[in-house]
mmCIF file of C-alpha atoms in Angstrom:
data_model
loop_
_atom_site.group_PDB
_atom_site.id
_atom_site.type_symbol
_atom_site.label_atom_id
_atom_site.label_comp_id
_atom_site.label_asym_id
_atom_site.label_seq_id
_atom_site.Cartn_x
_atom_site.Cartn_y
_atom_site.Cartn_z
ATOM 1 C CA MET A 85 226.207 -49.101 126.635
ATOM 2 C CA SER A 86 227.800 -46.984 129.401
ATOM 3 C CA GLY A 87 229.836 -49.840 130.841
ATOM 4 C CA ALA A 88 226.795 -51.721 132.144
ATOM 5 C CA GLU A 89 226.678 -55.387 131.272
ATOM 6 C CA GLN A 90 223.727 -56.172 129.026
ATOM 7 C CA HIS A 91 221.792 -59.351 129.830
ATOM 8 C CA ASP A 92 218.773 -61.112 128.401
ATOM 9 C CA GLY A 93 217.144 -61.665 131.762
ATOM 10 C CA PRO A 94 218.053 -63.686 134.797
ATOM 11 C CA PRO A 95 219.494 -67.186 134.619
ATOM 12 C CA GLU A 96 216.864 -69.921 134.851
ATOM 13 C CA ASP A 97 217.578 -70.670 138.522
ATOM 14 C CA THR A 98 217.529 -67.024 139.714
ATOM 15 C CA GLU A 99 214.666 -65.986 141.990
ATOM 16 C CA THR A 100 212.784 -63.053 140.479
ATOM 17 C CA GLU A 101 210.101 -60.627 141.532
ATOM 18 C CA ARG A 102 207.665 -58.665 139.345
ATOM 19 C CA LEU A 103 208.479 -54.963 139.745
ATOM 20 C CA PHE A 104 207.518 -51.527 138.512
ATOM 21 C CA VAL A 105 208.380 -47.931 139.381
ATOM 22 C CA ALA A 106 205.459 -45.534 139.751
ATOM 23 C CA PHE A 107 204.208 -42.219 140.995
ATOM 24 C CA TRP A 108 202.499 -43.185 144.244
ATOM 25 C CA PRO A 109 199.522 -41.271 145.699
ATOM 26 C CA ASP A 110 199.185 -40.179 149.298
ATOM 27 C CA THR A 111 196.062 -41.189 151.227
ATOM 28 C CA GLU A 112 194.091 -38.034 150.453
ATOM 29 C CA LEU A 113 194.738 -38.282 146.711
ATOM 30 C CA ARG A 114 193.916 -41.993 146.725
ATOM 31 C CA GLU A 115 190.531 -41.231 148.335
ATOM 32 C CA ARG A 116 189.779 -38.505 145.778
ATOM 33 C CA ILE A 117 190.603 -40.886 142.916
ATOM 34 C CA GLU A 118 188.304 -43.529 144.427
ATOM 35 C CA ALA A 119 185.443 -41.020 144.640
ATOM 36 C CA VAL A 120 185.893 -40.016 140.988
ATOM 37 C CA ALA A 121 186.272 -43.617 139.835
ATOM 38 C CA ALA A 122 183.394 -45.353 141.626
ATOM 39 C CA PRO A 123 180.456 -44.127 139.480
ATOM 40 C CA ALA A 124 182.310 -44.682 136.188
ATOM 41 C CA VAL A 125 183.522 -48.146 137.199
ATOM 42 C CA GLU A 126 179.980 -49.077 138.193
ATOM 43 C CA ARG A 127 178.520 -47.771 134.894
ATOM 44 C CA ALA A 128 181.137 -49.714 132.924
ATOM 45 C CA ARG A 129 180.412 -52.848 134.987
ATOM 46 C CA ALA A 130 184.155 -53.123 135.535
ATOM 47 C CA ARG A 131 186.100 -54.790 138.317
ATOM 48 C CA PRO A 132 187.433 -51.865 140.397
ATOM 49 C CA VAL A 133 191.153 -51.608 140.995
ATOM 50 C CA PRO A 134 191.723 -51.808 144.775
ATOM 51 C CA ALA A 135 192.496 -48.395 146.261
ATOM 52 C CA ASP A 136 195.903 -49.561 147.474
ATOM 53 C CA ASN A 137 196.843 -50.428 143.866
ATOM 54 C CA LEU A 138 196.178 -46.969 142.365
ATOM 55 C CA HIS A 139 199.317 -45.475 140.792
ATOM 56 C CA VAL A 140 200.845 -43.984 137.628
ATOM 57 C CA THR A 141 203.422 -46.364 136.170
ATOM 58 C CA LEU A 142 206.714 -44.801 135.119
ATOM 59 C CA VAL A 143 208.546 -48.013 134.178
ATOM 60 C CA PHE A 144 207.107 -51.511 134.222
ATOM 61 C CA VAL A 145 210.190 -53.619 134.928
ATOM 62 C CA GLY A 146 208.585 -57.075 134.948
ATOM 63 C CA ASN A 147 210.451 -60.056 136.355
ATOM 64 C CA TRP A 148 213.757 -58.919 137.839
ATOM 65 C CA PRO A 149 216.318 -60.816 139.968
ATOM 66 C CA VAL A 150 215.621 -60.328 143.667
ATOM 67 C CA GLN A 151 219.328 -59.948 144.413
ATOM 68 C CA ALA A 152 219.591 -57.167 141.780
ATOM 69 C CA ARG A 153 216.780 -54.964 143.131
ATOM 70 C CA GLU A 154 219.340 -52.440 144.390
ATOM 71 C CA GLN A 155 220.233 -51.698 140.734
ATOM 72 C CA ILE A 156 216.748 -50.278 140.235
ATOM 73 C CA GLU A 157 216.972 -48.376 143.517
ATOM 74 C CA MET A 158 220.251 -46.814 142.363
ATOM 75 C CA VAL A 159 218.567 -45.647 139.140
ATOM 76 C CA VAL A 160 215.768 -43.936 141.078
ATOM 77 C CA ASP A 161 218.274 -42.541 143.625
ATOM 78 C CA ALA A 162 220.208 -40.886 140.795
ATOM 79 C CA LEU A 163 217.209 -39.007 139.370
ATOM 80 C CA ASP A 164 215.578 -35.964 140.947
ATOM 81 C CA ILE A 165 211.789 -36.108 141.053
ATOM 82 C CA PRO A 166 210.604 -33.064 139.097
ATOM 83 C CA ASP A 167 208.502 -30.393 140.757
ATOM 84 C CA ALA A 168 205.477 -30.977 138.544
ATOM 85 C CA ALA A 169 201.927 -32.281 138.632
ATOM 86 C CA LEU A 170 199.691 -34.322 136.380
ATOM 87 C CA VAL A 171 196.215 -32.919 135.810
ATOM 88 C CA PHE A 172 193.750 -35.710 135.120
ATOM 89 C CA ASP A 173 190.702 -34.382 133.320
ATOM 90 C CA ARG A 174 188.860 -37.371 131.875
ATOM 91 C CA ILE A 175 188.010 -41.018 132.177
ATOM 92 C CA LYS A 176 188.701 -43.077 129.097
ATOM 93 C CA TYR A 177 187.806 -46.618 128.056
ATOM 94 C CA TRP A 178 190.486 -48.676 126.332
ATOM 95 C CA ARG A 179 188.608 -51.271 124.330
ATOM 96 C CA ARG A 180 191.258 -53.906 123.664
ATOM 97 C CA PRO A 181 192.312 -54.506 127.291
ATOM 98 C CA LYS A 182 188.763 -53.573 128.512
ATOM 99 C CA VAL A 183 190.228 -51.075 130.958
ATOM 100 C CA LEU A 184 188.832 -47.855 132.378
ATOM 101 C CA SER A 185 191.515 -45.237 133.097
ATOM 102 C CA LEU A 186 191.919 -41.747 134.426
ATOM 103 C CA VAL A 187 193.940 -39.820 131.834
ATOM 104 C CA ALA A 188 195.509 -36.401 131.432
ATOM 105 C CA GLU A 189 195.171 -34.239 128.344
ATOM 106 C CA ASP A 190 198.759 -33.040 128.701
ATOM 107 C CA CYS A 191 201.906 -34.271 130.391
ATOM 108 C CA PRO A 192 204.390 -31.688 131.693
ATOM 109 C CA GLU A 193 207.685 -31.937 129.812
ATOM 110 C CA ALA A 194 209.639 -32.326 133.065
ATOM 111 C CA LEU A 195 207.717 -35.523 133.867
ATOM 112 C CA ALA A 196 208.130 -36.895 130.348
ATOM 113 C CA VAL A 197 211.900 -36.257 130.551
ATOM 114 C CA TYR A 198 212.041 -37.929 133.990
ATOM 115 C CA GLN A 199 210.296 -41.024 132.617
ATOM 116 C CA ARG A 200 212.589 -41.164 129.555
ATOM 117 C CA GLU A 201 215.713 -40.811 131.709
ATOM 118 C CA MET A 202 214.518 -43.586 134.005
ATOM 119 C CA SER A 203 213.780 -45.835 131.011
ATOM 120 C CA ALA A 204 217.204 -45.158 129.508
ATOM 121 C CA ALA A 205 218.977 -45.928 132.792
ATOM 122 C CA MET A 206 216.963 -49.136 133.191
ATOM 123 C CA ALA A 207 217.767 -50.139 129.608
ATOM 124 C CA ALA A 208 221.471 -49.774 130.448
ATOM 125 C CA LEU A 209 220.893 -52.456 133.118
ATOM 126 C CA GLY A 210 219.439 -54.845 130.565
ATOM 127 C CA TRP A 211 215.743 -54.043 130.886
ATOM 128 C CA THR A 212 213.817 -54.057 127.611
ATOM 129 C CA PRO A 213 212.085 -50.670 127.203
ATOM 130 C CA GLU A 214 208.440 -50.289 126.247
ATOM 131 C CA THR A 215 208.058 -49.407 122.573
ATOM 132 C CA ARG A 216 204.889 -47.344 122.975
ATOM 133 C CA PRO A 217 205.178 -43.745 124.138
ATOM 134 C CA TRP A 218 204.509 -43.168 127.841
ATOM 135 C CA GLU A 219 200.926 -42.104 128.495
ATOM 136 C CA PRO A 220 200.453 -41.282 132.181
ATOM 137 C CA HIS A 221 197.222 -42.841 133.442
ATOM 138 C CA VAL A 222 195.611 -44.423 136.473
ATOM 139 C CA THR A 223 193.841 -47.718 135.843
ATOM 140 C CA LEU A 224 190.470 -47.529 137.616
ATOM 141 C CA GLY A 225 188.727 -50.711 136.493
ATOM 142 C CA ARG A 226 189.400 -53.896 134.556
ATOM 143 C CA LYS A 227 187.215 -56.248 132.524
ATOM 144 C CA ALA A 228 184.810 -53.434 131.693
ATOM 145 C CA GLU A 229 181.679 -54.672 129.964
ATOM 146 C CA ARG A 230 180.878 -51.362 128.305
ATOM 147 C CA SER A 231 182.524 -48.116 127.349
ATOM 148 C CA VAL A 232 182.401 -45.110 129.640
ATOM 149 C CA ARG A 233 183.988 -41.828 128.664
ATOM 150 C CA LYS A 234 183.674 -38.780 130.823
ATOM 151 C CA MET A 235 185.217 -35.354 131.208
ATOM 152 C CA LEU A 236 185.700 -34.572 134.883
ATOM 153 C CA GLU A 237 183.767 -31.558 136.155
ATOM 154 C CA GLU A 238 186.774 -30.640 138.267
ATOM 155 C CA PRO A 239 190.180 -31.915 137.123
ATOM 156 C CA LEU A 240 192.102 -34.025 139.597
ATOM 157 C CA VAL A 241 195.583 -32.622 140.267
ATOM 158 C CA TRP A 242 198.267 -35.158 141.209
ATOM 159 C CA PRO A 243 201.421 -33.466 142.537
ATOM 160 C CA CYS A 244 204.105 -36.020 141.611
ATOM 161 C CA ARG A 245 205.961 -35.956 144.930
ATOM 162 C CA GLN A 246 206.295 -39.673 145.646
ATOM 163 C CA VAL A 247 207.911 -42.369 143.523
ATOM 164 C CA ALA A 248 207.708 -45.985 144.625
ATOM 165 C CA LEU A 249 209.430 -49.216 143.710
ATOM 166 C CA VAL A 250 206.566 -51.699 143.790
ATOM 167 C CA ARG A 251 206.340 -55.484 143.766
ATOM 168 C CA SER A 252 203.292 -57.067 142.148
ATOM 169 C CA GLU A 253 202.158 -60.254 143.864
ATOM 170 C CA ASN A 254 199.363 -62.612 142.866
ATOM 171 C CA GLY A 255 196.540 -62.650 145.397
ATOM 172 C CA ASN A 256 193.220 -64.469 145.580
ATOM 173 C CA ASN A 257 191.397 -61.471 144.091
ATOM 174 C CA GLY A 258 194.017 -60.379 141.579
ATOM 175 C CA SER A 259 197.301 -58.546 141.918
ATOM 176 C CA VAL A 260 198.397 -56.998 145.190
ATOM 177 C CA TYR A 261 200.937 -54.173 144.998
ATOM 178 C CA ARG A 262 203.497 -53.764 147.787
ATOM 179 C CA SER A 263 205.637 -50.650 147.851
ATOM 180 C CA LEU A 264 209.182 -51.724 148.669
ATOM 181 C CA ARG A 265 210.664 -48.247 148.856
ATOM 182 C CA ILE A 266 209.299 -44.727 148.443
ATOM 183 C CA TRP A 267 211.254 -41.645 147.406
ATOM 184 C CA GLU A 268 209.863 -38.173 148.099
ATOM 185 C CA ARG A 269 210.601 -34.813 146.587
#
């Protein structure tokens, strides 16, 4: 357990915030994703994900004590962002959650190792790891009414240069994501 104290979550009276760590796009990449997503989201009759919410989740932390946020920052500080890129080549419909996502055929090993190392370090802090394997994707639309699957004519290359610690807040029109800190390679 590497000396870290394991806990089952914050005490009942501890203020928490809903957090995740993600690859974060720059403005140009965000605009390119929007352009690729718009026709597919419309065809699927899905609710588009706001442009400012587009990301690739590395670790979904969930509710975490506000006063312990620096623990997560220390984990990200300790890991070097790999010099690698994700190549998104298709749009896929996930039936059960009714979600339309941009997905990559392959994930570079360096990025998979980075995600596993981050998960392991978070688990040492008491976070409960996801049991499913990591599948890098960008959620484009939610509550899709019909399936849309499409191979992109030109793959979208995402150089994974920015990692963000993000807080998810409930807004009037769904979740609003606020980057709390961004690390750059």
